[in-house]
mmCIF file of C-alpha atoms and ligand atoms in Angstrom:
data_model
loop_
_atom_site.group_PDB
_atom_site.id
_atom_site.type_symbol
_atom_site.label_atom_id
_atom_site.label_comp_id
_atom_site.label_asym_id
_atom_site.label_seq_id
_atom_site.Cartn_x
_atom_site.Cartn_y
_atom_site.Cartn_z
ATOM 1 C CA UNK A 1 -28.996 9.781 -1.746
ATOM 2 C CA UNK A 2 -32.103 10.172 -3.927
ATOM 3 C CA UNK A 3 -35.389 9.973 -1.984
ATOM 4 C CA UNK A 4 -38.024 8.093 -3.957
ATOM 5 C CA UNK A 5 -40.468 5.419 -2.942
ATOM 6 C CA UNK A 6 -37.476 3.195 -2.295
ATOM 7 C CA UNK A 7 -34.170 4.545 -1.027
ATOM 8 C CA UNK A 8 -31.637 4.400 -3.850
ATOM 9 C CA UNK A 9 -28.305 3.704 -2.168
ATOM 10 C CA UNK A 10 -26.296 3.296 -5.380
ATOM 11 C CA UNK A 11 -26.506 6.147 -7.897
ATOM 12 C CA UNK A 12 -25.574 5.436 -11.509
ATOM 13 C CA UNK A 13 -22.918 7.641 -13.099
ATOM 14 C CA UNK A 14 -24.730 9.609 -15.841
ATOM 15 C CA UNK A 15 -21.907 8.942 -18.342
ATOM 16 C CA UNK A 16 -22.336 5.143 -18.137
ATOM 17 C CA UNK A 17 -21.088 2.876 -19.559
ATOM 18 C CA UNK A 18 -17.601 4.084 -18.672
ATOM 19 C CA UNK A 19 -15.697 1.458 -20.712
ATOM 20 C CA UNK A 20 -16.881 -0.532 -23.733
ATOM 21 C CA UNK A 21 -15.230 -2.916 -26.189
ATOM 22 C CA UNK A 22 -14.730 -0.050 -28.655
ATOM 23 C CA UNK A 23 -12.445 1.630 -26.072
ATOM 24 C CA UNK A 24 -9.972 -1.277 -26.161
ATOM 25 C CA UNK A 25 -6.873 -0.832 -28.337
ATOM 26 C CA UNK A 26 -7.718 -4.077 -30.209
ATOM 27 C CA UNK A 27 -10.880 -5.958 -31.230
ATOM 28 C CA UNK A 28 -12.866 -7.826 -28.562
ATOM 29 C CA UNK A 29 -16.452 -8.934 -28.127
ATOM 30 C CA UNK A 30 -16.972 -7.488 -24.645
ATOM 31 C CA UNK A 31 -15.292 -5.951 -21.606
ATOM 32 C CA UNK A 32 -17.290 -6.342 -18.403
ATOM 33 C CA UNK A 33 -16.945 -7.884 -14.911
ATOM 34 C CA UNK A 34 -14.185 -5.868 -13.296
ATOM 35 C CA UNK A 35 -12.096 -5.757 -10.100
ATOM 36 C CA UNK A 36 -10.867 -2.428 -8.686
ATOM 37 C CA UNK A 37 -8.141 -1.110 -6.416
ATOM 38 C CA UNK A 38 -5.902 1.930 -5.886
ATOM 39 C CA UNK A 39 -2.218 1.883 -6.823
ATOM 40 C CA UNK A 40 0.148 4.893 -6.959
ATOM 41 C CA UNK A 41 -2.815 7.218 -6.243
ATOM 42 C CA UNK A 42 -4.631 5.958 -9.324
ATOM 43 C CA UNK A 43 -7.671 3.727 -9.722
ATOM 44 C CA UNK A 44 -6.758 0.430 -11.339
ATOM 45 C CA UNK A 45 -9.372 -1.793 -12.924
ATOM 46 C CA UNK A 46 -8.646 -5.439 -13.723
ATOM 47 C CA UNK A 47 -11.191 -6.055 -16.459
ATOM 48 C CA UNK A 48 -12.552 -9.249 -17.922
ATOM 49 C CA UNK A 49 -12.274 -9.125 -21.718
ATOM 50 C CA UNK A 50 -13.991 -11.741 -23.857
ATOM 51 C CA UNK A 51 -12.770 -12.420 -27.384
ATOM 52 C CA UNK A 52 -14.815 -13.665 -30.314
ATOM 53 C CA UNK A 53 -14.023 -17.280 -29.470
ATOM 54 C CA UNK A 54 -15.837 -16.813 -26.132
ATOM 55 C CA UNK A 55 -12.580 -17.072 -24.146
ATOM 56 C CA UNK A 56 -11.832 -14.448 -21.482
ATOM 57 C CA UNK A 57 -8.630 -12.931 -20.096
ATOM 58 C CA UNK A 58 -7.855 -9.977 -17.797
ATOM 59 C CA UNK A 59 -6.596 -6.538 -18.770
ATOM 60 C CA UNK A 60 -5.638 -3.478 -16.709
ATOM 61 C CA UNK A 61 -7.042 0.056 -17.091
ATOM 62 C CA UNK A 62 -5.790 3.013 -15.041
ATOM 63 C CA UNK A 63 -7.333 6.432 -14.361
ATOM 64 C CA UNK A 64 -6.471 9.364 -12.090
ATOM 65 C CA UNK A 65 -10.096 10.188 -11.203
ATOM 66 C CA UNK A 66 -11.509 6.649 -11.428
ATOM 67 C CA UNK A 67 -14.174 7.841 -13.837
ATOM 68 C CA UNK A 68 -12.606 8.907 -17.109
ATOM 69 C CA UNK A 69 -9.337 9.078 -19.033
ATOM 70 C CA UNK A 70 -8.765 5.318 -18.794
ATOM 71 C CA UNK A 71 -5.360 4.113 -20.009
ATOM 72 C CA UNK A 72 -5.742 0.505 -21.095
ATOM 73 C CA UNK A 73 -2.874 -1.993 -21.425
ATOM 74 C CA UNK A 74 -2.003 -2.621 -25.072
ATOM 75 C CA UNK A 75 -2.645 -6.381 -24.768
ATOM 76 C CA UNK A 76 -3.905 -8.955 -22.254
ATOM 77 C CA UNK A 77 -2.344 -8.302 -18.822
ATOM 78 C CA UNK A 78 -3.134 -11.752 -17.401
ATOM 79 C CA UNK A 79 -4.031 -14.340 -20.035
ATOM 80 C CA UNK A 80 -4.930 -18.016 -19.644
ATOM 81 C CA UNK A 81 -1.733 -20.073 -19.562
ATOM 82 C CA UNK A 82 -2.709 -23.499 -20.831
ATOM 83 C CA UNK A 83 0.860 -24.908 -20.796
ATOM 84 C CA UNK A 84 1.482 -24.338 -17.095
ATOM 85 C CA UNK A 85 -2.173 -24.230 -15.984
ATOM 86 C CA UNK A 86 -4.297 -26.555 -18.136
ATOM 87 C CA UNK A 87 -7.291 -25.731 -15.913
ATOM 88 C CA UNK A 88 -7.420 -22.341 -17.681
ATOM 89 C CA UNK A 89 -8.285 -23.933 -21.035
ATOM 90 C CA UNK A 90 -11.584 -22.028 -21.499
ATOM 91 C CA UNK A 91 -10.307 -18.761 -20.087
ATOM 92 C CA UNK A 92 -10.029 -16.786 -16.870
ATOM 93 C CA UNK A 93 -12.936 -14.656 -15.616
ATOM 94 C CA UNK A 94 -14.431 -12.350 -12.988
ATOM 95 C CA UNK A 95 -11.431 -11.307 -10.828
ATOM 96 C CA UNK A 96 -11.668 -9.895 -7.296
ATOM 97 C CA UNK A 97 -8.666 -7.964 -5.997
ATOM 98 C CA UNK A 98 -7.755 -7.585 -2.300
ATOM 99 C CA UNK A 99 -4.928 -5.351 -1.091
ATOM 100 C CA UNK A 100 -2.956 -7.147 1.650
ATOM 101 C CA UNK A 101 -0.904 -4.506 3.457
ATOM 102 C CA UNK A 102 0.864 -7.027 5.735
ATOM 103 C CA UNK A 103 2.395 -8.725 2.670
ATOM 104 C CA UNK A 104 2.699 -5.582 0.569
ATOM 105 C CA UNK A 105 0.856 -7.208 -2.336
ATOM 106 C CA UNK A 106 -2.531 -7.725 -3.925
ATOM 107 C CA UNK A 107 -4.298 -11.085 -4.078
ATOM 108 C CA UNK A 108 -6.272 -11.643 -7.279
ATOM 109 C CA UNK A 109 -8.849 -14.430 -7.109
ATOM 110 C CA UNK A 110 -10.249 -15.291 -10.514
ATOM 111 C CA UNK A 111 -12.327 -18.047 -12.058
ATOM 112 C CA UNK A 112 -10.351 -20.550 -14.149
ATOM 113 C CA UNK A 113 -12.773 -22.101 -16.620
ATOM 114 C CA UNK A 114 -11.584 -25.728 -16.775
ATOM 115 C CA UNK A 115 -12.884 -28.731 -18.697
ATOM 116 C CA UNK A 116 -14.432 -29.798 -15.384
ATOM 117 C CA UNK A 117 -16.130 -26.452 -14.734
ATOM 118 C CA UNK A 118 -15.240 -23.180 -12.976
ATOM 119 C CA UNK A 119 -12.482 -23.230 -10.321
ATOM 120 C CA UNK A 120 -11.225 -20.651 -7.800
ATOM 121 C CA UNK A 121 -7.651 -19.611 -8.688
ATOM 122 C CA UNK A 122 -5.527 -17.136 -6.697
ATOM 123 C CA UNK A 123 -2.528 -15.183 -7.952
ATOM 124 C CA UNK A 124 -0.506 -12.468 -6.241
ATOM 125 C CA UNK A 125 1.032 -9.333 -7.701
ATOM 126 C CA UNK A 126 2.933 -6.245 -6.599
ATOM 127 C CA UNK A 127 2.599 -4.212 -9.789
ATOM 128 C CA UNK A 128 -0.239 -5.665 -11.938
ATOM 129 C CA UNK A 129 2.403 -6.477 -14.550
ATOM 130 C CA UNK A 130 3.721 -9.811 -13.305
ATOM 131 C CA UNK A 131 1.610 -12.314 -11.379
ATOM 132 C CA UNK A 132 2.478 -15.390 -9.277
ATOM 133 C CA UNK A 133 -0.228 -18.011 -9.814
ATOM 134 C CA UNK A 134 -1.031 -20.450 -7.005
ATOM 135 C CA UNK A 135 -3.078 -22.818 -9.165
ATOM 136 C CA UNK A 136 -6.688 -23.811 -8.553
ATOM 137 C CA UNK A 137 -7.554 -24.154 -4.860
ATOM 138 C CA UNK A 138 -11.146 -25.424 -5.009
ATOM 139 C CA UNK A 139 -12.713 -28.228 -7.043
ATOM 140 C CA UNK A 140 -15.498 -27.384 -9.532
ATOM 141 C CA UNK A 141 -17.957 -25.820 -9.598
ATOM 142 C CA UNK A 142 -16.752 -22.925 -7.456
ATOM 143 C CA UNK A 143 -16.424 -19.185 -8.224
ATOM 144 C CA UNK A 144 -17.185 -15.649 -6.948
ATOM 145 C CA UNK A 145 -14.267 -15.807 -4.504
ATOM 146 C CA UNK A 146 -12.395 -13.053 -2.670
ATOM 147 C CA UNK A 147 -9.965 -12.855 0.231
ATOM 148 C CA UNK A 148 -10.336 -10.746 3.338
ATOM 149 C CA UNK A 149 -7.415 -8.290 3.625
ATOM 150 C CA UNK A 150 -6.411 -9.484 7.126
ATOM 151 C CA UNK A 151 -5.964 -12.771 8.964
ATOM 152 C CA UNK A 152 -8.273 -14.134 11.660
ATOM 153 C CA UNK A 153 -6.492 -16.102 14.377
ATOM 154 C CA UNK A 154 -3.475 -16.545 12.089
ATOM 155 C CA UNK A 155 -5.517 -17.789 9.117
ATOM 156 C CA UNK A 156 -6.586 -16.193 5.837
ATOM 157 C CA UNK A 157 -10.311 -16.217 5.121
ATOM 158 C CA UNK A 158 -12.027 -16.501 1.760
ATOM 159 C CA UNK A 159 -15.623 -16.134 0.638
ATOM 160 C CA UNK A 160 -16.634 -18.283 -2.333
ATOM 161 C CA UNK A 161 -19.618 -19.971 -3.963
ATOM 162 C CA UNK A 162 -19.488 -23.718 -4.570
ATOM 163 C CA UNK A 163 -22.394 -25.189 -6.535
ATOM 164 C CA UNK A 164 -23.457 -28.602 -5.278
ATOM 165 C CA UNK A 165 -24.166 -31.385 -7.769
ATOM 166 C CA UNK A 166 -27.663 -31.528 -6.305
ATOM 167 C CA UNK A 167 -29.064 -28.059 -7.037
ATOM 168 C CA UNK A 168 -32.125 -28.688 -4.899
ATOM 169 C CA UNK A 169 -30.098 -27.518 -1.882
ATOM 170 C CA UNK A 170 -29.199 -24.101 -3.391
ATOM 171 C CA UNK A 171 -25.902 -22.385 -4.190
ATOM 172 C CA UNK A 172 -24.739 -20.416 -1.140
ATOM 173 C CA UNK A 173 -21.863 -18.132 -0.130
ATOM 174 C CA UNK A 174 -19.370 -20.103 1.955
ATOM 175 C CA UNK A 175 -16.438 -19.043 4.131
ATOM 176 C CA UNK A 176 -13.211 -21.082 4.334
ATOM 177 C CA UNK A 177 -9.876 -20.642 6.102
ATOM 178 C CA UNK A 178 -6.237 -21.260 5.193
ATOM 179 C CA UNK A 179 -2.795 -20.933 6.781
ATOM 180 C CA UNK A 180 -1.107 -20.214 3.418
ATOM 181 C CA UNK A 181 -3.813 -19.117 0.883
ATOM 182 C CA UNK A 182 -3.313 -22.446 -0.927
ATOM 183 C CA UNK A 183 -4.757 -25.128 1.362
ATOM 184 C CA UNK A 184 -8.307 -24.389 2.517
ATOM 185 C CA UNK A 185 -10.533 -25.927 5.176
ATOM 186 C CA UNK A 186 -13.144 -25.304 7.896
ATOM 187 C CA UNK A 187 -15.697 -24.722 5.127
ATOM 188 C CA UNK A 188 -19.089 -23.438 6.229
ATOM 189 C CA UNK A 189 -22.169 -21.832 4.723
ATOM 190 C CA UNK A 190 -22.296 -18.135 5.577
ATOM 191 C CA UNK A 191 -25.005 -16.508 3.447
ATOM 192 C CA UNK A 192 -27.531 -19.027 2.139
ATOM 193 C CA UNK A 193 -29.596 -18.582 -1.015
ATOM 194 C CA UNK A 194 -33.210 -18.188 0.029
ATOM 195 C CA UNK A 195 -36.043 -20.189 -1.473
ATOM 196 C CA UNK A 196 -39.391 -19.872 -3.251
ATOM 197 C CA UNK A 197 -40.261 -16.415 -4.498
ATOM 198 C CA UNK A 198 -37.340 -14.522 -2.957
ATOM 199 C CA UNK A 199 -35.251 -12.354 -5.328
ATOM 200 C CA UNK A 200 -32.166 -14.374 -4.307
ATOM 201 C CA UNK A 201 -33.891 -17.747 -4.237
ATOM 202 C CA UNK A 202 -31.729 -19.886 -6.483
ATOM 203 C CA UNK A 203 -28.133 -18.724 -6.225
ATOM 204 C CA UNK A 204 -26.166 -16.097 -4.329
ATOM 205 C CA UNK A 205 -22.536 -15.113 -4.857
ATOM 206 C CA UNK A 206 -20.142 -12.522 -3.472
ATOM 207 C CA UNK A 207 -19.788 -9.413 -5.647
ATOM 208 C CA UNK A 208 -16.800 -7.175 -4.610
ATOM 209 C CA UNK A 209 -14.449 -8.227 -1.774
ATOM 210 C CA UNK A 210 -15.577 -7.562 1.832
ATOM 211 C CA UNK A 211 -15.193 -3.884 2.824
ATOM 212 C CA UNK A 212 -14.035 -3.057 6.353
ATOM 213 C CA UNK A 213 -16.297 -0.528 8.137
ATOM 214 C CA UNK A 214 -16.740 0.569 11.781
ATOM 215 C CA UNK A 215 -19.759 -1.711 12.106
ATOM 216 C CA UNK A 216 -18.419 -4.827 10.394
ATOM 217 C CA UNK A 217 -17.382 -6.269 7.037
ATOM 218 C CA UNK A 218 -19.771 -4.890 4.455
ATOM 219 C CA UNK A 219 -20.846 -7.479 1.892
ATOM 220 C CA UNK A 220 -22.473 -6.728 -1.454
ATOM 221 C CA UNK A 221 -23.702 -9.905 -3.109
ATOM 222 C CA UNK A 222 -25.604 -10.878 -6.223
ATOM 223 C CA UNK A 223 -28.723 -12.974 -6.094
ATOM 224 C CA UNK A 224 -30.549 -14.778 -8.849
ATOM 225 C CA UNK A 225 -34.115 -15.907 -9.159
ATOM 226 C CA UNK A 226 -34.894 -18.113 -12.119
ATOM 227 C CA UNK A 227 -38.257 -17.307 -13.713
ATOM 228 C CA UNK A 228 -40.172 -18.813 -16.626
ATOM 229 C CA UNK A 229 -38.572 -16.292 -19.004
ATOM 230 C CA UNK A 230 -34.990 -16.160 -17.767
ATOM 231 C CA UNK A 231 -33.177 -14.949 -14.665
ATOM 232 C CA UNK A 232 -32.257 -11.534 -13.237
ATOM 233 C CA UNK A 233 -29.018 -10.642 -11.419
ATOM 234 C CA UNK A 234 -29.720 -8.211 -8.543
ATOM 235 C CA UNK A 235 -27.641 -6.988 -5.571
ATOM 236 C CA UNK A 236 -28.223 -7.228 -1.819
ATOM 237 C CA UNK A 237 -26.343 -6.289 1.368
ATOM 238 C CA UNK A 238 -25.026 -8.121 4.411
ATOM 239 C CA UNK A 239 -22.726 -7.362 7.339
ATOM 240 C CA UNK A 240 -20.225 -9.700 9.051
ATOM 241 C CA UNK A 241 -18.611 -9.394 12.472
ATOM 242 C CA UNK A 242 -15.234 -7.658 12.247
ATOM 243 C CA UNK A 243 -13.379 -10.110 14.491
ATOM 244 C CA UNK A 244 -15.304 -13.249 13.579
ATOM 245 C CA UNK A 245 -16.486 -13.115 9.947
ATOM 246 C CA UNK A 246 -18.398 -16.390 10.362
ATOM 247 C CA UNK A 247 -21.003 -14.310 12.277
ATOM 248 C CA UNK A 248 -23.662 -12.813 10.001
ATOM 249 C CA UNK A 249 -24.729 -9.605 11.774
ATOM 250 C CA UNK A 250 -27.245 -8.338 9.235
ATOM 251 C CA UNK A 251 -28.714 -9.089 5.817
ATOM 252 C CA UNK A 252 -31.263 -7.112 3.884
ATOM 253 C CA UNK A 253 -34.472 -8.787 2.799
ATOM 254 C CA UNK A 254 -34.809 -6.446 -0.177
ATOM 255 C CA UNK A 255 -32.426 -6.069 -3.064
ATOM 256 C CA UNK A 256 -30.728 -2.670 -3.400
ATOM 257 C CA UNK A 257 -29.783 -2.587 -7.107
ATOM 258 C CA UNK A 258 -31.443 -4.141 -10.139
ATOM 259 C CA UNK A 259 -30.974 -3.900 -13.921
ATOM 260 C CA UNK A 260 -32.842 -0.750 -15.005
ATOM 261 C CA UNK A 261 -30.689 1.163 -17.474
ATOM 262 C CA UNK A 262 -30.497 0.112 -21.111
ATOM 263 C CA UNK A 263 -26.866 -1.120 -20.688
ATOM 264 C CA UNK A 264 -28.010 -3.306 -17.759
ATOM 265 C CA UNK A 265 -31.033 -4.776 -19.524
ATOM 266 C CA UNK A 266 -30.050 -5.538 -23.101
ATOM 267 C CA UNK A 267 -26.693 -7.013 -24.076
ATOM 268 C CA UNK A 268 -24.980 -10.367 -24.398
ATOM 269 C CA UNK A 269 -26.805 -11.664 -21.311
ATOM 270 C CA UNK A 270 -29.865 -9.537 -20.556
ATOM 271 C CA UNK A 271 -30.736 -8.196 -17.095
ATOM 272 C CA UNK A 272 -27.342 -8.612 -15.459
ATOM 273 C CA UNK A 273 -25.512 -6.236 -13.103
ATOM 274 C CA UNK A 274 -22.309 -7.895 -11.920
ATOM 275 C CA UNK A 275 -19.843 -5.912 -9.744
ATOM 276 C CA UNK A 276 -16.459 -7.422 -8.878
ATOM 277 C CA UNK A 277 -14.836 -4.305 -7.405
ATOM 278 C CA UNK A 278 -15.347 -1.172 -5.357
ATOM 279 C CA UNK A 279 -13.067 1.569 -4.114
ATOM 280 C CA UNK A 280 -13.780 3.356 -0.823
ATOM 281 C CA UNK A 281 -12.425 6.854 -0.298
ATOM 282 C CA UNK A 282 -13.529 7.838 3.206
ATOM 283 C CA UNK A 283 -17.316 7.592 3.193
ATOM 284 C CA UNK A 284 -17.515 7.579 -0.584
ATOM 285 C CA UNK A 285 -17.734 4.352 -2.606
ATOM 286 C CA UNK A 286 -17.211 3.860 -6.325
ATOM 287 C CA UNK A 287 -18.746 0.575 -7.438
ATOM 288 C CA UNK A 288 -17.589 -0.881 -10.764
ATOM 289 C CA UNK A 289 -19.823 -3.435 -12.439
ATOM 290 C CA UNK A 290 -20.408 -5.328 -15.635
ATOM 291 C CA UNK A 291 -23.653 -4.652 -17.504
ATOM 292 C CA UNK A 292 -25.225 -7.546 -19.463
ATOM 293 C CA UNK A 293 -21.801 -9.242 -19.892
ATOM 294 C CA UNK A 294 -21.006 -6.471 -22.376
ATOM 295 C CA UNK A 295 -19.720 -3.229 -20.806
ATOM 296 C CA UNK A 296 -18.429 -1.591 -17.602
ATOM 297 C CA UNK A 297 -20.504 0.866 -15.566
ATOM 298 C CA UNK A 298 -20.017 2.899 -12.393
ATOM 299 C CA UNK A 299 -22.288 3.712 -9.457
ATOM 300 C CA UNK A 300 -21.526 5.733 -6.330
ATOM 301 C CA UNK A 301 -22.722 5.332 -2.752
ATOM 302 C CA UNK A 302 -22.030 6.418 0.831
ATOM 303 C CA UNK A 303 -20.827 3.865 3.383
ATOM 304 C CA UNK A 304 -22.678 5.644 6.213
ATOM 305 C CA UNK A 305 -25.980 5.620 4.310
ATOM 306 C CA UNK A 306 -25.599 1.940 3.435
ATOM 307 C CA UNK A 307 -24.898 1.011 7.061
ATOM 308 C CA UNK A 308 -27.835 3.080 8.384
ATOM 309 C CA UNK A 309 -30.155 1.540 5.818
ATOM 310 C CA UNK A 310 -28.945 -1.973 6.557
ATOM 311 C CA UNK A 311 -29.487 -1.519 10.289
ATOM 312 C CA UNK A 312 -33.107 -0.510 9.619
ATOM 313 C CA UNK A 313 -33.687 -3.255 7.067
ATOM 314 C CA UNK A 314 -32.219 -6.242 8.900
ATOM 315 C CA UNK A 315 -35.193 -8.424 9.763
ATOM 316 C CA UNK A 316 -35.156 -9.790 13.268
ATOM 317 C CA UNK A 317 -37.061 -12.835 12.111
ATOM 318 C CA UNK A 318 -34.784 -14.950 9.901
ATOM 319 C CA UNK A 319 -37.244 -17.850 9.861
ATOM 320 C CA UNK A 320 -38.725 -16.522 6.612
ATOM 321 C CA UNK A 321 -35.409 -17.284 4.900
ATOM 322 C CA UNK A 322 -35.811 -21.006 5.436
HETATM 323 C C1 BMA B 1 -22.304 -15.756 -13.853
HETATM 324 C C2 BMA B 1 -20.870 -15.469 -14.169
HETATM 325 C C3 BMA B 1 -20.667 -14.056 -14.647
HETATM 326 C C4 BMA B 1 -21.729 -13.577 -15.598
HETATM 327 C C5 BMA B 1 -23.112 -13.966 -15.114
HETATM 328 C C6 BMA B 1 -24.214 -13.592 -16.095
HETATM 329 O O1 BMA B 1 -22.488 -17.115 -13.633
HETATM 330 O O2 BMA B 1 -20.427 -16.345 -15.138
HETATM 331 O O3 BMA B 1 -19.427 -13.973 -15.285
HETATM 332 O O4 BMA B 1 -21.642 -12.178 -15.685
HETATM 333 O O5 BMA B 1 -23.148 -15.356 -14.890
HETATM 334 O O6 BMA B 1 -24.008 -14.202 -17.334
#
C-alpha cells in the first residue's frame, strides 16, 4: 500500500496495458472490459473485443502468472449468435464470470446488445470452449450483472443495473433472486446512485462479481457523474452481509480508483476505468479492467487493507446520500 495524501488501495501494474488490440492474432479495433477466473491453475480472461463495425464478442486469453505470456484464442470464443439469439444483433459485451463449485461450472453473465437496448444474458460453461446460453433474463435497459457463487435460502442471487425510462430517479444496483438462474424476482434496490455533486451521482453499476471475505461480500462498483464536459468512470467500495446480501453493511463515500494513467484517460472513450473481473489468491487481488474502451490493464490490492479502509470510511450518517 502506497502512503500518500490519500490511501491508494489499488496499485497499477507498471507494465500496463497488459493486453492491447495489437496483441490479438487478427485485426480488431479494441480489446477491453474483461472477466477473470482461474482454471487448471491458470488465469483465464474472457475479454470483450470490438471489431471495426462496432460489434463486440468475447475471446479467451490464458496465462500462468496472470500478468504476462497471454495465449489468446485464434478466433472469437463466444460470438453473437443472431440466428438462435436475435437479441444479440449488435453484439455481446462486458462479461462477468462466477465460479459455481456446487454445479462444477462457471456462469457467464454478459450484455446482449439488442434492438431494444442492453439485456442481461447468462450462459454456463465447464471449459470456456462450449457455452450453454439461457437467453436474455431481464428486459432492457439492464446490464452490469453478476451472480453470487452460492445460493441464499435455496435461491440464486444476481446483482444488476436496470435503467428506468425516467432517468430522474437514477440508475441503481439492484439485487434479484431466482430458483433456476432463468426466472428472476424479488427485485430490490441495493446500492443507490447518489445525487447532486457526488462522484457517483448519476449511475452506479457492479464492476467484478461479489468477492467472499470474512467480513462480508466485497463489492467494487463503478460510479458516473455527468459534467458539462463529459463523464468520468470511477470505482467505489461496498460490503454486503454474508448470509443476507440484501443488507448493505458498508459503503465508502469516496471513490478509490479514478482514471489517471494515459491509457485510462485518452482512448476510444476518455476517462474510463471499467473492471469486470478480479482474482483473489489469499489476501492478494489482481483486478483486471478496461481502459478508455481500448485496452486491458491490471492493478493489485490486498483484501485485508481494503476491508480495514472500508471499515474506517463507512459513514454512519447515510442521510447525505439522499
Ligand atoms: C458503459 C458500458 C461499458 C463502457 C462504458 C464506457 O455503459 O457500455 O461497456 O466501457 O460505458 O463507455
